[in-house]
């Protein structure tokens, strides 16, 4: 039995249908009729068919009952014109309906979680534009889903390491393998701090990317903030054998920003610079207005190992780390999002063996 001929689409399960059988049936004829794509096509065909029949009946009535003399070939000519109109309308309808059918079917696949679905860009200009927009949407959904999966995998990996260290040390302390002294308790404390810092970084990053980060903006002397932040890293730089040089312009460098968040940006950048600058190296920190005067520019330039050209485009991605990195891979990502939240820009330049320069540009506050 061909169900598509005997049961219209959209109906509920009939009372006479066997209890153990699935509804609707899985047969190809019924599935084509029952699917949203099939229903749309047949409804459109019926609509144009009804309009065409009304046109034929109206034209025939006007021709035969309108009065006056008609040539013998008038009837066939009218029928030929109507037939030509029918064929032209059918071809146009197929040209428009087929791409829309593809979109309806593809939308169903996306609703089921298949973000790799794409549709061919064909048909009229408007339909091609719709197909192109649909493909861009599914591409972004697929990219977002892949980033989400990668984020979960990276977070799981970064949480597992400190938890394993904490668990191993605590088990050793409880079993009496390690003495319960400061030397064995301090590593546990450091790992808990690492976990707390990772959780806070994830929270900050999530709020920033969702546009929900609360900023307490106020007029801030960026030059003074840079001086204070560099001074707080001086002891760490001395211990690492790195020269930390700072220079600020005497010109006004006021920005309208959240000082704690901008300090967080500077701290993340300085931490990275110290991590990759070898003993005997130098870190230069400069702050000055840009040439047009509408931006305040902060640059942090180190003499470290540099970043390979193939890795440079990804340094601001979440959880991106070099092979010898010991960080969480979130510092530069957080810095980028915080700078963007202030309406600024951040960029990286690097040359292998000569160091890296991170440049931050923030809008200057009008005097």
CSV table of C-alpha atoms in Angstrom, one decimal:
chain,number,residue,atom,x,y,z
A,1,UNK,CA,0.0,0.0,0.0
A,2,UNK,CA,1.2,3.5,-0.8
A,3,UNK,CA,0.5,5.5,2.3
A,4,UNK,CA,1.2,8.9,0.6
A,5,UNK,CA,-2.0,8.4,-1.5
A,6,UNK,CA,-4.3,7.5,1.3
A,7,UNK,CA,-3.3,9.4,4.4
A,8,UNK,CA,-2.6,13.1,4.3
A,9,UNK,CA,0.4,14.5,6.2
A,10,UNK,CA,0.3,16.0,9.6
A,11,UNK,CA,-2.4,13.7,11.0
A,12,UNK,CA,-2.1,11.9,14.3
A,13,UNK,CA,-1.8,8.2,14.5
A,14,UNK,CA,-5.1,6.6,13.4
A,15,UNK,CA,-7.0,4.5,15.9
A,16,UNK,CA,-6.9,1.4,13.7
A,17,UNK,CA,-3.1,1.4,13.4
A,18,UNK,CA,-1.5,-1.6,15.1
A,19,UNK,CA,0.0,-0.9,18.5
A,20,UNK,CA,3.4,-2.3,17.8
A,21,UNK,CA,4.0,-0.6,14.5
A,22,UNK,CA,5.7,2.8,14.3
A,23,UNK,CA,3.8,5.8,13.1
A,24,UNK,CA,4.3,7.3,10.5
A,25,UNK,CA,5.4,4.4,8.4
A,26,UNK,CA,9.0,4.4,7.1
A,27,UNK,CA,8.2,3.7,3.5
A,28,UNK,CA,9.8,6.0,0.9
A,29,UNK,CA,6.5,7.2,-0.7
A,30,UNK,CA,5.0,8.2,2.6
A,31,UNK,CA,8.2,9.7,3.9
A,32,UNK,CA,8.4,12.0,0.8
A,33,UNK,CA,4.8,13.1,1.3
A,34,UNK,CA,5.0,13.4,5.1
A,35,UNK,CA,8.2,15.3,5.2
A,36,UNK,CA,8.1,19.1,5.6
A,37,UNK,CA,9.9,19.4,2.2
A,38,UNK,CA,7.2,17.3,0.5
A,39,UNK,CA,4.3,19.1,2.1
A,40,UNK,CA,5.8,22.5,1.1
A,41,UNK,CA,6.2,21.4,-2.5
A,42,UNK,CA,2.7,19.9,-2.9
A,43,UNK,CA,1.0,22.9,-1.2
A,44,UNK,CA,2.8,25.3,-3.6
A,45,UNK,CA,1.9,23.2,-6.6
A,46,UNK,CA,-1.7,23.0,-5.5
A,47,UNK,CA,-1.8,26.8,-5.0
A,48,UNK,CA,-0.4,27.6,-8.4
A,49,UNK,CA,-2.6,24.9,-10.0
A,50,UNK,CA,-5.7,26.4,-8.4
A,51,UNK,CA,-4.7,29.9,-9.6
A,52,UNK,CA,-4.0,28.6,-13.0
A,53,UNK,CA,-7.3,26.8,-13.3
A,54,UNK,CA,-9.1,30.0,-12.2
A,55,UNK,CA,-7.2,31.9,-14.8
A,56,UNK,CA,-8.1,29.3,-17.5
A,57,UNK,CA,-11.8,29.2,-16.6
A,58,UNK,CA,-12.0,33.0,-16.4
A,59,UNK,CA,-10.2,33.5,-19.7
A,60,UNK,CA,-12.4,30.9,-21.5
A,61,UNK,CA,-15.6,32.4,-20.1
A,62,UNK,CA,-14.5,35.9,-21.2
A,63,UNK,CA,-13.6,34.6,-24.7
A,64,UNK,CA,-16.7,32.6,-25.4
A,65,UNK,CA,-19.3,34.7,-23.8
A,66,UNK,CA,-17.8,38.1,-24.5
A,67,UNK,CA,-19.7,38.5,-27.8
A,68,UNK,CA,-18.4,39.7,-31.2
A,69,UNK,CA,-16.9,37.8,-34.2
A,70,UNK,CA,-13.8,35.7,-33.6
A,71,UNK,CA,-11.4,34.2,-36.1
A,72,UNK,CA,-11.4,30.4,-36.4
A,73,UNK,CA,-7.9,30.2,-35.0
A,74,UNK,CA,-8.7,32.3,-31.8
A,75,UNK,CA,-9.5,29.2,-29.7
A,76,UNK,CA,-6.3,27.3,-30.4
A,77,UNK,CA,-4.2,30.4,-30.1
A,78,UNK,CA,-5.6,31.1,-26.6
A,79,UNK,CA,-5.0,27.5,-25.6
A,80,UNK,CA,-1.5,27.7,-26.9
A,81,UNK,CA,-0.8,30.8,-25.0
A,82,UNK,CA,-2.2,29.3,-21.8
A,83,UNK,CA,-0.2,26.1,-22.3
A,84,UNK,CA,3.0,28.2,-22.8
A,85,UNK,CA,2.1,30.2,-19.7
A,86,UNK,CA,1.7,26.9,-17.8
A,87,UNK,CA,5.0,25.5,-18.9
A,88,UNK,CA,6.8,28.8,-18.1
A,89,UNK,CA,5.2,29.0,-14.7
A,90,UNK,CA,6.1,25.4,-14.0
A,91,UNK,CA,9.8,25.9,-14.9
A,92,UNK,CA,9.9,29.1,-12.8
A,93,UNK,CA,8.2,27.4,-9.9
A,94,UNK,CA,10.7,24.5,-10.1
A,95,UNK,CA,13.6,26.9,-10.2
A,96,UNK,CA,12.4,28.6,-7.1
A,97,UNK,CA,11.0,25.7,-5.1
A,98,UNK,CA,14.0,23.3,-5.5
A,99,UNK,CA,16.4,25.5,-3.6
A,100,UNK,CA,13.8,26.2,-0.9
A,101,UNK,CA,13.3,22.5,-0.6
A,102,UNK,CA,17.0,22.0,0.0
A,103,UNK,CA,16.9,24.7,2.7
A,104,UNK,CA,14.0,23.0,4.4
A,105,UNK,CA,15.7,19.7,4.4
A,106,UNK,CA,19.0,21.2,5.5
A,107,UNK,CA,17.3,23.1,8.4
A,108,UNK,CA,16.0,19.7,9.6
A,109,UNK,CA,19.5,18.3,9.7
A,110,UNK,CA,20.8,21.3,11.6
A,111,UNK,CA,17.9,20.9,14.1
A,112,UNK,CA,19.1,17.4,14.7
A,113,UNK,CA,22.6,18.6,15.5
A,114,UNK,CA,24.3,18.1,12.1
A,115,UNK,CA,26.2,21.4,11.7
A,116,UNK,CA,28.2,20.2,8.7
A,117,UNK,CA,25.1,20.5,6.5
A,118,UNK,CA,25.5,22.9,3.5
A,119,UNK,CA,23.1,23.7,0.6
A,120,UNK,CA,24.1,24.6,-3.0
A,121,UNK,CA,23.7,28.2,-3.9
A,122,UNK,CA,21.3,28.2,-6.9
A,123,UNK,CA,18.1,29.7,-8.0
A,124,UNK,CA,17.1,33.4,-8.1
A,125,UNK,CA,19.3,36.0,-6.5
A,126,UNK,CA,17.2,36.2,-3.4
A,127,UNK,CA,17.2,32.5,-2.9
A,128,UNK,CA,21.0,32.3,-3.5
A,129,UNK,CA,21.5,35.0,-0.9
A,130,UNK,CA,19.4,33.0,1.6
A,131,UNK,CA,21.4,29.8,0.8
A,132,UNK,CA,24.7,31.7,1.3
A,133,UNK,CA,23.5,33.1,4.6
A,134,UNK,CA,22.3,29.7,5.7
A,135,UNK,CA,25.7,28.2,4.9
A,136,UNK,CA,27.5,30.9,6.8
A,137,UNK,CA,25.2,30.3,9.8
A,138,UNK,CA,25.9,26.5,9.8
A,139,UNK,CA,29.6,27.2,9.4
A,140,UNK,CA,29.6,29.4,12.4
A,141,UNK,CA,27.6,26.9,14.4
A,142,UNK,CA,30.0,24.1,13.4
A,143,UNK,CA,33.0,26.2,14.4
A,144,UNK,CA,31.3,27.1,17.7
A,145,UNK,CA,30.5,23.5,18.5
A,146,UNK,CA,34.1,22.5,17.7
A,147,UNK,CA,35.5,25.2,20.0
A,148,UNK,CA,33.1,24.1,22.7
A,149,UNK,CA,34.3,20.5,22.5
A,150,UNK,CA,37.9,21.6,22.4
A,151,UNK,CA,37.3,23.9,25.4
A,152,UNK,CA,35.8,21.1,27.4
A,153,UNK,CA,38.7,18.8,26.6
A,154,UNK,CA,41.3,21.5,27.5
A,155,UNK,CA,39.6,22.4,30.7
A,156,UNK,CA,39.4,18.7,31.7
A,157,UNK,CA,43.1,18.3,30.9
A,158,UNK,CA,44.1,21.4,32.9
A,159,UNK,CA,42.0,20.5,35.9
A,160,UNK,CA,43.2,16.9,35.9
A,161,UNK,CA,46.9,17.7,36.4
A,162,UNK,CA,46.7,19.7,39.7
A,163,UNK,CA,44.0,17.4,41.0
A,164,UNK,CA,46.3,14.4,40.4
A,165,UNK,CA,49.2,16.2,42.2
A,166,UNK,CA,46.9,17.1,45.2
A,167,UNK,CA,45.5,13.6,45.4
A,168,UNK,CA,48.9,11.9,45.2
A,169,UNK,CA,50.4,14.1,47.9
A,170,UNK,CA,47.5,13.8,50.3
A,171,UNK,CA,47.4,10.0,49.9
A,172,UNK,CA,51.2,9.9,50.6
A,173,UNK,CA,50.7,12.1,53.7
A,174,UNK,CA,47.8,10.0,55.0
A,175,UNK,CA,49.6,6.7,54.4
A,176,UNK,CA,52.7,8.0,56.2
A,177,UNK,CA,54.9,7.8,53.1
A,178,UNK,CA,55.6,11.6,53.4
A,179,UNK,CA,56.1,13.4,56.6
A,180,UNK,CA,53.5,16.0,57.3
A,181,UNK,CA,55.8,19.0,57.1
A,182,UNK,CA,55.8,22.3,55.2
A,183,UNK,CA,58.0,20.9,52.4
A,184,UNK,CA,55.2,18.4,51.5
A,185,UNK,CA,52.2,20.6,52.3
A,186,UNK,CA,53.4,23.6,50.2
A,187,UNK,CA,53.1,21.8,46.9
A,188,UNK,CA,49.5,21.0,47.7
A,189,UNK,CA,48.8,24.6,48.6
A,190,UNK,CA,50.4,25.8,45.3
A,191,UNK,CA,48.2,23.4,43.3
A,192,UNK,CA,45.1,24.6,45.0
A,193,UNK,CA,46.1,28.2,44.1
A,194,UNK,CA,46.6,27.1,40.6
A,195,UNK,CA,43.1,25.6,40.5
A,196,UNK,CA,41.6,28.8,42.0
A,197,UNK,CA,43.5,30.9,39.4
A,198,UNK,CA,42.3,28.7,36.6
A,199,UNK,CA,38.7,28.8,37.7
A,200,UNK,CA,38.8,32.6,38.1
A,201,UNK,CA,40.4,32.9,34.6
A,202,UNK,CA,37.6,30.8,33.2
A,203,UNK,CA,35.0,32.9,34.9
A,204,UNK,CA,36.5,36.1,33.7
A,205,UNK,CA,36.8,34.8,30.1
A,206,UNK,CA,33.2,33.5,30.1
A,207,UNK,CA,31.8,36.8,31.3
A,208,UNK,CA,34.0,38.8,28.8
A,209,UNK,CA,33.0,36.7,25.8
A,210,UNK,CA,29.3,36.8,26.8
A,211,UNK,CA,29.5,40.6,27.1
A,212,UNK,CA,28.4,40.4,30.8
A,213,UNK,CA,31.6,41.6,32.4
A,214,UNK,CA,30.9,44.5,34.7
A,215,UNK,CA,33.5,47.3,34.2
A,216,UNK,CA,33.8,50.1,36.8
A,217,UNK,CA,35.2,52.7,34.4
A,218,UNK,CA,36.8,56.0,35.6
A,219,UNK,CA,39.5,58.4,34.4
A,220,UNK,CA,42.8,56.5,34.7
A,221,UNK,CA,46.3,57.8,34.2
A,222,UNK,CA,47.5,54.9,32.1
A,223,UNK,CA,51.2,56.0,32.4
A,224,UNK,CA,51.0,55.9,36.2
A,225,UNK,CA,49.2,52.6,36.2
A,226,UNK,CA,52.0,51.1,34.0
A,227,UNK,CA,54.7,52.5,36.4
A,228,UNK,CA,52.9,50.9,39.4
A,229,UNK,CA,52.5,47.5,37.7
A,230,UNK,CA,56.1,47.4,36.5
A,231,UNK,CA,57.3,48.3,40.0
A,232,UNK,CA,55.3,45.3,41.4
A,233,UNK,CA,57.2,42.9,39.0
A,234,UNK,CA,60.6,44.3,39.8
A,235,UNK,CA,61.5,41.8,42.5
A,236,UNK,CA,60.4,38.9,40.3
A,237,UNK,CA,62.4,40.2,37.4
A,238,UNK,CA,65.5,40.6,39.6
A,239,UNK,CA,65.1,37.0,40.9
A,240,UNK,CA,64.9,35.8,37.3
A,241,UNK,CA,68.0,37.9,36.2
A,242,UNK,CA,65.9,39.9,33.8
A,243,UNK,CA,66.2,43.7,33.3
A,244,UNK,CA,62.8,45.4,33.5
A,245,UNK,CA,62.9,48.8,31.9
A,246,UNK,CA,60.0,51.2,31.8
A,247,UNK,CA,59.5,54.5,30.0
A,248,UNK,CA,56.3,56.7,30.0
A,249,UNK,CA,55.7,59.8,28.0
A,250,UNK,CA,55.3,63.1,29.8
A,251,UNK,CA,52.2,63.9,27.7
A,252,UNK,CA,48.8,63.2,29.2
A,253,UNK,CA,47.8,59.5,28.9
A,254,UNK,CA,44.4,59.5,30.5
A,255,UNK,CA,41.9,56.7,29.5
A,256,UNK,CA,38.4,56.0,30.7
A,257,UNK,CA,38.7,52.4,31.9
A,258,UNK,CA,38.4,50.0,34.8
A,259,UNK,CA,41.8,50.2,36.5
A,260,UNK,CA,41.7,46.7,38.0
A,261,UNK,CA,41.0,45.1,34.7
A,262,UNK,CA,43.6,47.1,32.8
A,263,UNK,CA,46.1,46.2,35.6
A,264,UNK,CA,45.1,42.6,35.0
A,265,UNK,CA,45.9,42.9,31.3
A,266,UNK,CA,49.3,44.4,32.1
A,267,UNK,CA,50.0,41.7,34.7
A,268,UNK,CA,49.2,38.9,32.2
A,269,UNK,CA,51.4,40.4,29.6
A,270,UNK,CA,54.4,41.0,32.0
A,271,UNK,CA,54.0,37.4,33.3
A,272,UNK,CA,54.2,36.0,29.8
A,273,UNK,CA,57.2,38.2,29.0
A,274,UNK,CA,59.1,37.1,32.2
A,275,UNK,CA,58.2,33.5,31.5
A,276,UNK,CA,59.9,33.5,28.0
A,277,UNK,CA,62.8,35.9,28.6
A,278,UNK,CA,66.0,34.1,29.6
A,279,UNK,CA,68.4,35.2,32.3
A,280,UNK,CA,70.3,38.3,31.1
A,281,UNK,CA,67.5,39.4,28.9
A,282,UNK,CA,65.5,42.7,28.9
A,283,UNK,CA,61.8,43.6,28.9
A,284,UNK,CA,61.0,47.1,27.7
A,285,UNK,CA,57.7,48.7,28.7
A,286,UNK,CA,56.6,51.9,27.0
A,287,UNK,CA,53.5,54.1,27.3
A,288,UNK,CA,52.8,57.1,25.1
A,289,UNK,CA,49.9,58.7,23.1
A,290,UNK,CA,49.7,57.7,19.4
A,291,UNK,CA,50.4,60.1,16.6
A,292,UNK,CA,46.8,61.4,16.0
A,293,UNK,CA,46.4,61.5,19.8
A,294,UNK,CA,43.2,59.5,19.9
A,295,UNK,CA,44.9,56.4,21.4
A,296,UNK,CA,47.2,55.6,24.3
A,297,UNK,CA,49.7,52.9,23.3
A,298,UNK,CA,51.4,50.5,25.7
A,299,UNK,CA,54.0,48.2,24.2
A,300,UNK,CA,55.8,45.3,26.1
A,301,UNK,CA,58.9,44.2,24.2
A,302,UNK,CA,61.1,41.3,25.4
A,303,UNK,CA,64.3,39.7,24.1
A,304,UNK,CA,63.0,36.2,24.5
A,305,UNK,CA,62.9,33.2,22.2
A,306,UNK,CA,60.2,34.6,20.0
A,307,UNK,CA,57.2,32.9,18.4
A,308,UNK,CA,57.3,30.9,15.2
A,309,UNK,CA,55.4,32.5,12.3
A,310,UNK,CA,53.0,29.6,12.0
A,311,UNK,CA,52.0,29.9,15.7
A,312,UNK,CA,51.8,33.7,15.9
A,313,UNK,CA,48.1,34.0,14.5
A,314,UNK,CA,46.9,31.7,17.4
A,315,UNK,CA,48.6,33.2,20.4
A,316,UNK,CA,45.3,34.9,21.5
A,317,UNK,CA,43.2,31.7,21.2
A,318,UNK,CA,41.9,30.0,24.3
A,319,UNK,CA,44.2,27.4,25.8
A,320,UNK,CA,46.8,27.9,23.1
A,321,UNK,CA,50.2,27.1,24.6
A,322,UNK,CA,53.7,26.7,23.2
A,323,UNK,CA,55.4,23.3,23.7
A,324,UNK,CA,57.3,24.5,26.8
A,325,UNK,CA,54.6,26.6,28.4
A,326,UNK,CA,53.6,25.9,31.9
A,327,UNK,CA,50.6,28.3,32.0
A,328,UNK,CA,46.9,27.7,31.5
A,329,UNK,CA,46.9,29.2,28.0
A,330,UNK,CA,44.3,31.8,29.0
A,331,UNK,CA,46.4,34.9,29.9
A,332,UNK,CA,46.5,36.4,26.4
A,333,UNK,CA,42.9,35.4,25.6
A,334,UNK,CA,41.7,37.2,28.7
A,335,UNK,CA,43.9,40.2,27.9
A,336,UNK,CA,42.4,40.4,24.4
A,337,UNK,CA,38.8,40.2,25.7
A,338,UNK,CA,39.4,42.8,28.4
A,339,UNK,CA,41.0,45.2,25.9
A,340,UNK,CA,38.2,44.7,23.5
A,341,UNK,CA,35.7,45.4,26.3
A,342,UNK,CA,37.3,48.8,26.7
A,343,UNK,CA,37.0,49.5,23.0
A,344,UNK,CA,40.8,48.9,22.4
A,345,UNK,CA,43.0,46.7,20.3
A,346,UNK,CA,45.8,44.3,21.0
A,347,UNK,CA,48.3,42.8,18.6
A,348,UNK,CA,51.4,40.7,18.7
A,349,UNK,CA,54.6,40.9,16.6
A,350,UNK,CA,57.5,38.4,17.0
A,351,UNK,CA,60.7,37.2,15.4
A,352,UNK,CA,62.2,33.9,16.4
A,353,UNK,CA,65.4,34.4,18.4
A,354,UNK,CA,64.9,38.2,18.8
A,355,UNK,CA,61.8,38.4,21.0
A,356,UNK,CA,58.1,39.4,21.0
A,357,UNK,CA,56.3,42.7,21.2
A,358,UNK,CA,52.7,43.0,22.5
A,359,UNK,CA,51.0,46.3,21.7
A,360,UNK,CA,47.8,47.5,23.4
A,361,UNK,CA,45.9,50.5,22.1
A,362,UNK,CA,43.2,52.1,24.3
A,363,UNK,CA,41.0,55.1,23.4
A,364,UNK,CA,42.3,58.3,24.9
A,365,UNK,CA,39.9,60.2,27.1
A,366,UNK,CA,39.1,63.7,25.8
A,367,UNK,CA,40.4,66.5,28.0
